Every structure is written in structure tokens, then in C-alpha cells.
CSV table of C-alpha atoms in Angstrom, one decimal:
chain,number,residue,atom,x,y,z
A,170,SER,CA,7.9,12.4,-11.8
A,171,ALA,CA,5.4,13.9,-14.3
A,172,ARG,CA,5.8,17.4,-12.7
A,173,ASN,CA,9.6,17.3,-13.0
A,174,PRO,CA,10.6,19.8,-15.7
A,175,ILE,CA,12.2,18.4,-18.8
A,176,SER,CA,15.6,19.8,-19.8
A,177,LYS,CA,15.0,22.0,-22.9
A,178,GLY,CA,18.6,22.0,-23.8
A,179,ALA,CA,19.2,20.6,-27.3
A,180,LYS,CA,21.6,17.7,-27.7
A,181,PRO,CA,23.8,17.1,-30.8
A,182,ALA,CA,21.9,15.0,-33.2
A,183,LYS,CA,24.3,12.0,-33.0
A,184,ARG,CA,24.0,12.0,-29.2
A,185,ALA,CA,20.2,12.4,-29.2
A,186,PHE,CA,19.9,9.5,-31.7
A,187,ARG,CA,22.2,7.2,-29.7
A,188,ASP,CA,20.5,8.1,-26.4
A,189,GLY,CA,17.0,7.5,-27.8
A,190,PHE,CA,18.2,4.2,-29.6
A,191,LEU,CA,19.8,2.9,-26.4
A,192,ILE,CA,16.8,3.9,-24.2
A,193,ASN,CA,14.5,1.9,-26.4
A,194,VAL,CA,16.7,-1.1,-27.0
A,195,LEU,CA,17.6,-1.6,-23.3
A,196,ASN,CA,14.1,-0.8,-21.9
A,197,PRO,CA,12.2,-4.0,-21.8
A,198,LYS,CA,8.8,-2.4,-20.8
A,199,SER,CA,7.9,-1.5,-24.5
A,200,VAL,CA,8.7,-5.0,-25.7
A,201,LEU,CA,6.9,-6.7,-22.9
A,202,PHE,CA,3.9,-4.4,-23.3
A,203,ALA,CA,3.7,-5.1,-27.1
A,204,ALA,CA,4.2,-8.8,-26.5
A,205,ALA,CA,1.4,-8.9,-23.9
A,206,VAL,CA,-1.0,-7.1,-26.1
A,207,LEU,CA,-0.2,-9.2,-29.1
A,208,VAL,CA,-0.6,-12.4,-27.1
A,209,VAL,CA,-4.0,-11.4,-25.9
A,210,ILE,CA,-5.3,-10.2,-29.3
A,211,PHE,CA,-4.0,-12.8,-31.7
A,212,PRO,CA,-5.0,-16.5,-31.6
A,213,PRO,CA,-2.4,-19.0,-30.4
A,214,GLN,CA,-2.7,-21.1,-33.5
A,215,MET,CA,-1.1,-18.5,-35.8
A,216,THR,CA,1.6,-20.0,-38.2
A,217,LEU,CA,5.2,-18.7,-38.0
A,218,VAL,CA,4.6,-16.6,-41.2
A,219,GLU,CA,1.5,-15.0,-39.8
A,220,THR,CA,3.3,-14.2,-36.6
A,221,ALA,CA,6.2,-12.7,-38.5
A,222,ILE,CA,3.9,-10.5,-40.5
A,223,VAL,CA,2.2,-9.2,-37.3
A,224,VAL,CA,5.7,-8.5,-35.7
A,225,LEU,CA,7.0,-6.8,-38.8
A,226,ASN,CA,3.8,-4.8,-39.2
A,227,HIS,CA,4.1,-3.7,-35.5
A,228,LEU,CA,7.7,-2.8,-36.1
A,229,LEU,CA,6.9,-0.8,-39.2
A,230,ILE,CA,4.1,1.2,-37.5
A,231,GLU,CA,6.4,1.8,-34.5
A,232,VAL,CA,9.2,3.2,-36.6
A,233,LEU,CA,6.9,5.4,-38.7
A,234,PHE,CA,5.1,6.8,-35.7
A,235,TYR,CA,8.1,7.6,-33.8
A,236,THR,CA,9.9,9.0,-36.7
A,237,ALA,CA,6.9,11.4,-37.4
A,238,PHE,CA,6.8,12.2,-33.8
A,239,ALA,CA,10.5,13.1,-33.7
A,240,PHE,CA,10.1,15.4,-36.7
A,241,CYS,CA,7.1,17.0,-35.1
A,242,MET,CA,9.0,17.6,-31.8
A,243,THR,CA,11.6,19.4,-33.7
A,244,THR,CA,9.2,22.3,-34.3
A,245,LYS,CA,9.2,24.9,-31.6
A,246,THR,CA,5.5,25.3,-31.5
A,247,VAL,CA,4.8,21.5,-31.0
A,248,ARG,CA,7.7,21.2,-28.5
A,249,ASN,CA,6.4,24.1,-26.4
A,250,ALA,CA,2.8,22.7,-26.5
A,251,TYR,CA,4.1,19.4,-25.3
A,252,PHE,CA,6.1,20.9,-22.4
A,253,ARG,CA,2.9,22.7,-21.3
A,254,ALA,CA,0.8,19.6,-21.5
A,255,LYS,CA,3.3,17.1,-20.2
A,256,VAL,CA,1.6,16.4,-16.9
A,257,VAL,CA,-1.7,15.8,-18.5
A,258,PHE,CA,-0.2,13.4,-21.1
A,259,ASP,CA,1.7,11.5,-18.4
A,260,ARG,CA,-1.5,11.2,-16.2
A,261,VAL,CA,-3.8,10.1,-19.1
A,262,ALA,CA,-1.2,7.6,-20.2
A,263,ALA,CA,-0.9,6.2,-16.6
A,264,VAL,CA,-4.6,5.9,-16.2
A,265,PHE,CA,-5.0,4.3,-19.7
A,266,LEU,CA,-2.3,1.7,-19.2
A,267,GLY,CA,-3.4,0.9,-15.7
A,268,ALA,CA,-7.0,0.3,-16.9
A,269,LEU,CA,-5.7,-1.9,-19.7
A,270,GLY,CA,-3.6,-3.9,-17.2
A,271,VAL,CA,-6.6,-4.4,-14.9
A,272,ARG,CA,-8.8,-5.4,-17.8
A,273,LEU,CA,-6.1,-7.9,-18.9
A,274,LEU,CA,-5.8,-9.3,-15.4
A,275,LEU,CA,-9.6,-9.7,-15.2
A,276,SER,CA,-10.2,-11.3,-18.7
A,277,GLU,CA,-10.2,-14.9,-19.2
């Protein structure tokens, strides 16, 4: 559905926040992806404290990145540039994630 247009209508701030929050909380793909990557990257003998630090660090990076992204998308210039490049972004992300999945499947 990369070629499907995105609705450019603005939502009220409370509704937009609620919708974004619910989509992320109820969407297991992002959690499963992060967990799969972390399981492959970090050694299994990590202590509970080390694991908690990694998880909290990951959470902090995600919150900071998506907050900055949300603020950037509120500017008309950035938003319009994204709408023009949406198909390219979607295709590149699909190829990257597919290649990462194949690499994970083929690794030990």
C-alpha cells in the first residue's frame, strides 16, 4: 500500500496522540523486531541489571527519536517532502528489513 495516498487532514492533538500511542502499544511488530535484534546482538549471559540497562537505553532512544520526528513532521516543508518521498522510503525500508531478516535466518 505504499502508493496509497496519506490523508493530509490534521487531527486534533489529543486524538493524534491517542491514535499514535494505541497503534504503537497494540502493534507487536515493533516490540518483536526490537527483541529479535537485541537477542541476536547481545550475549545470553547478561545479568538482569545489564539487560535492564539495554532495554531502558533502547526505550530512551526510541522516545527521543520519535519525539524529534513528530516535531519535524509538524513543519510544512518536512511533511510535504515526506509525502513526495513516501513510496521510496517504504520500498527502502522493506528491502532493508527483508535483507536483515534473511541475514538473521542464515546466521548461526
